[in-house]
């Protein structure tokens, strides 16, 4: 007779509500819609700080002094260039590739070509700085390559946000555009144990290296239920066409049990505070560009989805409309997310190294037991 294997009674699908570890970095209050990095409210950081300042906060656990911030900005600016073979690799990968596949490949390749005597120790804040500085260059190099343009020269005089915009569009952009990008980078920099950060920590918990951990994270961020949703939001805006069609299109999607991209969240039960801030930036850049179409359509979608389904917007709803207005191609939205989240990923990996415990949950076995082995020659289909 078959015996039932011992198994934990309850399965928390998707690890929902499971507290897997202690972290000092980010606090999400899903009921009140608050997000804190090291205790600082995201709204204050989005109002007053820069991405570089937030990255320092995540890595060192405290806000920098003016001198510490200047030093970090300079170090990041000096670490932007790719090793020559890595640049060449980007130029030889298929131009029609998904940019997240390019990013995943190039992030994993970078340490192989770093001259060890000049590069910071990889499993340290030095490695975090290197990856954070280099990712915009990787994205920009691929964008130039597929547009049949030669690579851009380094611009160490530009801030992280301005450099990212410059690498992608070939233009510095206005101060308003650069600030919109900077705020978006701040808002995406960390979000507790989201899927990609968890993936990074799982990899790090085996004592694997920082670059392998971030490679895992990039692959995880690629999925449309995580980083890819803002691109789908733009497709929905196209499908809707004009504001007066928003209600009909959204209701039809809901009737077909389709998910409306940019809505819902595992942790937030109210509006995601990042969505609130990006909604305002979507309006500001739209007004400055004289085009509020995406903003107006999304406002209507928010109204319909809330009325029909009681769901609130998440960070992905308005980020795409901000990026599109800044002239960024849609398939680079998720790589931009990575260019910001790398600060949080690396902070979490370093935290994992400091308090390491192999992450290895268990599964409840629901398959057969005590099967009789039939030799290959005797098996039938
Ligand atoms: N549109 C329509 N219905 C939704 C949506 C949505 N966007 N989100 C959740 N629901 C519904 C589900 O259908 C389900 O309804 P049911 O109980 O009637 O079956 C209920 O709400 C609960 O949904 P779950 O999938 O159990 O919630 P979960 O916590 O797993 O989902 C997720 C979170 C994956 C983000 C989900 O809300 C979703 O798919 N949203 C759309 C994709 C998206 O915007 N992703 C970006 C997330 S933010 C980020 O990663 C940066």
XYZ file of C-alpha atoms and ligand atoms in Angstrom:
432
model
C 0.000 0.000 0.000
C 1.202 3.523 -0.798
C 2.388 5.558 2.189
C 1.873 9.348 2.247
C 5.115 11.299 2.698
C 5.308 13.633 5.712
C 4.430 17.099 4.476
C 3.727 20.528 5.907
C -0.050 20.938 6.074
C -0.394 24.334 4.450
C 1.067 25.725 1.262
C 1.347 29.511 0.910
C 1.201 29.784 -2.867
C 3.552 32.450 -4.145
C 4.978 32.598 -0.570
C 2.271 35.198 0.103
C 2.512 36.683 3.629
C 5.523 34.492 4.473
C 8.162 36.424 6.416
C 11.355 34.977 4.977
C 14.034 37.128 6.602
C 14.802 40.328 8.529
C 15.881 43.352 6.539
C 17.020 46.815 7.505
C 16.551 48.405 4.098
C 12.947 49.053 3.079
C 9.627 49.158 4.898
C 6.316 48.939 3.033
C 3.141 49.822 4.876
C 0.675 48.256 2.468
C -2.399 49.338 4.444
C -1.522 53.010 4.618
C 0.362 53.218 1.314
C 3.720 54.235 2.785
C 7.176 53.295 1.559
C 10.321 54.001 3.595
C 13.971 53.510 2.654
C 16.013 53.150 5.869
C 13.178 54.972 7.639
C 12.943 57.890 5.184
C 9.608 58.429 3.456
C 9.787 57.972 -0.305
C 7.800 61.206 -0.713
C 10.534 63.219 1.025
C 13.239 61.451 -0.975
C 11.396 62.048 -4.268
C 10.980 65.710 -3.352
C 14.469 66.522 -2.080
C 17.079 63.896 -2.957
C 18.766 62.438 -6.030
C 19.215 58.849 -7.176
C 22.873 58.947 -6.111
C 21.861 60.089 -2.605
C 19.285 57.296 -2.358
C 21.794 54.707 -3.585
C 24.184 55.857 -0.833
C 21.350 55.525 1.690
C 20.567 51.967 0.574
C 24.202 50.850 0.537
C 25.447 52.539 3.718
C 22.207 52.747 5.713
C 22.450 56.510 6.272
C 22.142 59.704 4.227
C 25.493 61.042 2.980
C 27.096 64.349 3.926
C 27.672 66.734 1.001
C 31.277 65.524 0.730
C 30.325 61.838 0.846
C 27.722 62.413 -1.857
C 30.223 64.255 -4.089
C 32.649 61.393 -3.656
C 30.006 58.786 -4.568
C 28.890 60.802 -7.625
C 32.486 60.997 -8.831
C 33.130 57.309 -8.285
C 29.953 56.357 -10.143
C 30.830 58.687 -13.036
C 34.322 57.141 -13.286
C 32.977 53.586 -13.405
C 30.650 54.027 -16.391
C 32.892 52.791 -19.205
C 32.585 49.157 -20.314
C 35.627 46.975 -20.932
C 36.256 47.009 -24.688
C 35.350 43.295 -25.241
C 32.035 43.836 -23.423
C 31.180 46.759 -25.729
C 32.096 44.578 -28.710
C 29.927 41.755 -27.358
C 26.905 44.096 -27.282
C 27.643 45.056 -30.880
C 27.636 41.415 -31.986
C 24.504 40.174 -30.166
C 21.406 40.143 -32.434
C 20.063 43.688 -32.842
C 16.464 42.453 -32.621
C 17.038 40.875 -29.171
C 14.909 41.734 -26.163
C 16.982 44.395 -24.332
C 16.477 42.541 -21.033
C 18.140 39.490 -22.588
C 21.031 41.741 -23.606
C 21.252 43.203 -20.110
C 21.159 39.775 -18.439
C 23.916 38.505 -20.736
C 26.127 41.555 -20.400
C 25.763 41.844 -16.605
C 26.925 38.234 -16.326
C 29.835 38.861 -18.704
C 31.155 42.076 -17.152
C 33.289 40.569 -14.337
C 35.112 38.276 -16.790
C 36.700 41.279 -18.478
C 37.429 43.470 -15.456
C 41.147 43.907 -14.824
C 41.132 42.799 -11.172
C 43.895 45.196 -10.092
C 41.870 48.298 -11.088
C 38.376 47.135 -10.187
C 36.772 47.308 -6.759
C 36.287 44.033 -4.919
C 33.225 42.491 -6.612
C 31.349 41.274 -3.512
C 31.408 44.691 -1.850
C 29.921 48.158 -2.251
C 32.587 48.534 -4.941
C 30.815 45.871 -7.017
C 27.488 47.592 -6.368
C 28.932 50.883 -7.605
C 30.422 49.281 -10.693
C 27.177 47.605 -11.749
C 25.066 50.681 -11.015
C 27.442 52.880 -13.034
C 27.764 50.454 -15.952
C 24.141 49.424 -16.565
C 23.133 52.746 -18.251
C 26.143 52.357 -20.564
C 25.056 48.801 -21.446
C 21.513 49.957 -22.257
C 22.771 52.948 -24.264
C 25.333 50.937 -26.198
C 22.673 48.448 -27.286
C 20.267 51.237 -28.248
C 22.992 52.854 -30.415
C 23.960 49.510 -31.938
C 20.424 48.624 -33.004
C 19.916 52.175 -34.351
C 23.135 51.713 -36.381
C 24.824 54.578 -34.554
C 28.343 54.602 -33.158
C 28.767 54.399 -29.345
C 28.624 57.663 -27.408
C 31.641 59.065 -25.588
C 31.557 58.971 -21.799
C 30.096 62.060 -20.096
C 31.348 62.014 -16.487
C 29.991 65.561 -16.060
C 26.376 64.307 -16.161
C 24.362 63.089 -13.177
C 23.247 59.468 -13.130
C 19.750 60.358 -14.390
C 20.991 62.750 -17.076
C 23.588 60.253 -18.190
C 20.945 57.526 -18.514
C 18.765 59.814 -20.649
C 21.778 60.860 -22.724
C 22.918 57.269 -23.245
C 19.489 56.263 -24.550
C 18.373 59.302 -26.538
C 21.699 60.934 -27.443
C 20.369 64.168 -25.871
C 20.807 65.541 -22.369
C 17.158 66.539 -22.152
C 15.738 69.510 -20.255
C 16.164 69.898 -16.494
C 12.513 68.902 -16.104
C 13.076 65.698 -18.119
C 16.194 64.860 -16.112
C 14.378 65.460 -12.833
C 11.473 63.248 -13.972
C 13.978 60.483 -14.690
C 15.778 61.092 -11.398
C 12.514 60.853 -9.420
C 11.540 57.671 -11.243
C 14.951 56.137 -10.455
C 14.494 57.084 -6.779
C 11.033 55.521 -6.661
C 12.141 52.234 -8.246
C 15.392 51.842 -6.291
C 14.125 49.307 -3.774
C 10.945 47.533 -2.740
C 11.662 44.999 -0.008
C 11.358 41.337 -1.026
C 9.858 41.754 -4.503
C 10.435 38.809 -6.841
C 13.689 40.015 -8.414
C 15.239 41.053 -5.083
C 14.241 37.714 -3.607
C 15.849 35.971 -6.588
C 19.047 37.976 -5.991
C 19.039 37.056 -2.290
C 18.401 33.367 -3.006
C 21.448 33.349 -5.291
C 23.572 35.270 -2.780
C 22.460 32.927 0.020
C 24.352 30.076 -1.649
C 27.482 32.255 -1.281
C 27.459 32.881 -5.011
C 28.902 36.213 -6.151
C 27.235 39.607 -6.558
C 27.252 39.510 -10.384
C 25.530 36.105 -10.443
C 22.968 37.395 -7.959
C 22.195 40.446 -10.101
C 22.000 38.250 -13.215
C 19.276 36.204 -11.458
C 17.490 39.443 -10.577
C 17.571 40.810 -14.144
C 16.057 37.574 -15.489
C 13.317 37.737 -12.857
C 12.502 41.397 -13.457
C 11.892 40.657 -17.141
C 8.489 39.026 -16.497
C 5.346 41.061 -17.280
C 3.894 40.476 -13.819
C 6.911 42.310 -12.393
C 9.006 44.740 -14.420
C 7.341 44.374 -17.789
C 3.935 45.819 -16.878
C 4.574 49.455 -17.885
C 5.248 48.440 -21.480
C 1.885 46.649 -21.515
C 0.237 49.775 -20.102
C 1.379 51.694 -23.185
C -0.077 48.940 -25.405
C -3.363 49.348 -23.556
C -3.309 53.127 -24.165
C -2.873 52.392 -27.896
C -5.706 49.882 -27.812
C -7.994 52.375 -26.064
C -7.178 55.123 -28.572
C -9.290 58.008 -27.305
C -10.372 58.817 -23.733
C -14.049 58.241 -24.549
C -13.287 54.568 -25.367
C -11.469 53.849 -22.066
C -14.557 52.712 -20.192
C -15.697 50.288 -22.909
C -12.224 48.775 -23.474
C -11.473 48.313 -19.769
C -14.872 46.793 -19.031
C -14.465 44.362 -21.940
C -11.062 43.291 -20.613
C -12.461 42.730 -17.142
C -15.363 40.741 -18.585
C -12.785 38.485 -20.287
C -11.014 38.158 -16.866
C -7.931 39.861 -18.272
C -5.572 41.593 -15.888
C -5.334 45.337 -16.292
C -1.647 46.124 -16.301
C -0.469 48.735 -13.814
C -3.114 47.803 -11.233
C -3.083 45.645 -8.132
C -0.227 44.762 -5.849
C 0.695 41.899 -3.591
C 1.489 44.232 -0.685
C -0.370 47.544 -1.204
C -4.072 47.458 -0.440
C -4.380 51.181 -1.240
C -2.728 53.282 -3.950
C 0.975 52.612 -4.317
C 2.651 55.875 -3.155
C 5.042 55.646 -6.098
C 2.063 55.713 -8.478
C 0.774 58.879 -6.775
C 4.097 60.655 -7.344
C 4.541 59.393 -10.914
C 0.993 60.418 -11.822
C 2.019 64.010 -11.063
C 5.229 63.649 -13.087
C 3.286 62.167 -15.984
C 1.161 65.326 -15.966
C 4.182 67.631 -15.669
C 6.227 66.126 -18.508
C 3.058 65.781 -20.615
C 2.253 69.469 -20.132
C 5.809 70.458 -20.939
C 5.728 68.350 -24.145
C 2.232 69.659 -25.018
C 0.841 66.110 -25.020
C -1.383 64.918 -22.188
C -2.988 62.087 -24.141
C -1.476 59.186 -22.147
C -2.107 60.983 -18.853
C -5.757 61.678 -19.705
C -6.442 58.104 -20.871
C -4.842 56.669 -17.721
C -6.819 58.962 -15.444
C -9.993 57.572 -16.973
C -8.720 53.985 -16.683
C -7.974 54.569 -12.972
C -11.553 55.713 -12.432
C -13.073 52.720 -14.263
C -10.827 50.045 -12.721
C -11.442 51.362 -9.226
C -15.195 51.521 -9.733
C -15.455 48.103 -11.389
C -12.841 46.108 -9.500
C -11.776 48.158 -6.465
C -8.125 47.990 -7.581
C -5.574 50.809 -7.228
C -2.707 51.771 -9.551
C 0.790 50.453 -8.929
C 4.122 52.061 -9.860
C 3.932 50.728 -13.414
C 0.810 52.621 -14.423
C 2.346 56.052 -14.945
C 6.058 55.261 -15.367
C 5.579 54.233 -19.013
C 3.836 57.482 -19.921
C 6.676 59.450 -18.285
C 9.335 57.492 -20.198
C 7.465 57.642 -23.515
C 7.208 61.429 -23.189
C 10.975 61.574 -22.574
C 11.474 59.807 -25.932
C 12.439 56.401 -24.557
C 11.570 53.311 -26.635
C 9.084 51.030 -24.881
C 11.265 47.975 -24.732
C 13.801 49.961 -22.683
C 11.317 50.647 -19.864
C 12.223 47.453 -18.002
C 15.992 47.946 -18.478
C 15.516 51.429 -16.934
C 13.765 49.767 -14.010
C 16.865 47.554 -13.674
C 19.131 50.633 -13.874
C 17.413 51.876 -10.732
C 16.623 48.641 -8.871
C 20.251 47.545 -9.117
C 20.888 49.868 -6.144
C 18.346 47.923 -4.059
C 19.361 44.514 -5.412
C 22.990 45.090 -4.498
C 22.074 46.520 -1.070
C 20.051 43.347 -0.378
C 22.818 41.041 -1.613
C 25.314 42.780 0.690
C 22.816 42.489 3.551
C 22.437 38.770 2.756
C 26.218 38.290 2.929
C 26.266 39.974 6.360
C 23.553 37.680 7.772
C 23.791 34.619 5.594
C 21.442 31.681 5.810
C 20.869 29.427 2.792
C 17.360 30.173 1.450
C 15.775 26.821 0.780
C 12.032 26.413 1.415
C 10.222 23.103 1.141
C 7.463 21.870 -1.169
C 4.454 19.808 -0.301
C 4.762 16.654 -2.355
C 1.546 15.794 -4.182
C 2.930 13.271 -6.702
C 2.791 9.467 -6.622
C 4.779 7.293 -4.173
C 5.856 3.626 -4.091
C 5.786 3.190 -7.863
C 7.080 -0.118 -9.219
C 10.114 0.352 -11.468
C 9.557 -1.251 -14.901
C 12.740 -1.981 -16.927
C 13.019 0.148 -20.102
C 12.549 -2.760 -22.516
C 9.291 -3.778 -20.842
C 7.612 -0.327 -20.809
C 4.654 0.446 -23.018
C 3.352 3.941 -23.851
N -6.451 43.398 -13.149
C -7.563 42.683 -12.909
N -7.728 41.904 -11.834
C -6.717 41.863 -10.956
C -5.531 42.581 -11.141
C -5.414 43.369 -12.290
N -4.323 44.087 -12.534
N -4.700 42.359 -10.101
C -5.341 41.500 -9.300
N -6.545 41.224 -9.813
C -7.547 40.338 -9.236
C -7.263 38.890 -9.552
O -7.849 38.482 -10.760
C -7.864 38.215 -8.368
O -9.270 38.211 -8.510
P -10.115 36.946 -8.089
O -9.904 36.824 -6.609
O -11.495 37.326 -8.482
O -9.549 35.790 -8.855
C -7.562 39.180 -7.210
O -7.460 40.460 -7.821
C -6.266 38.848 -6.480
O -5.220 38.719 -7.432
P -3.878 37.907 -7.191
O -3.272 37.557 -8.505
O -4.122 36.793 -6.222
O -3.011 38.967 -6.440
P -1.451 38.956 -6.408
O -1.067 39.550 -5.137
O -0.865 37.631 -6.723
O -1.133 39.892 -7.658
C -0.049 41.273 -9.168
C -0.280 40.971 -7.686
C 0.676 40.094 -9.818
C 0.829 42.526 -9.259
C -1.413 41.506 -9.851
O -2.090 42.557 -9.227
C -1.260 41.762 -11.348
O -1.186 40.805 -12.130
N -1.230 43.059 -11.770
C -1.029 43.377 -13.156
C 0.446 43.339 -13.499
C 1.200 44.516 -12.918
O 0.741 45.650 -12.952
N 2.391 44.226 -12.414
C 3.269 45.229 -11.815
C 3.319 45.025 -10.324
S 4.312 46.257 -9.539
C 5.904 45.767 -9.855
O 6.245 44.642 -9.968
C 6.863 46.820 -10.017
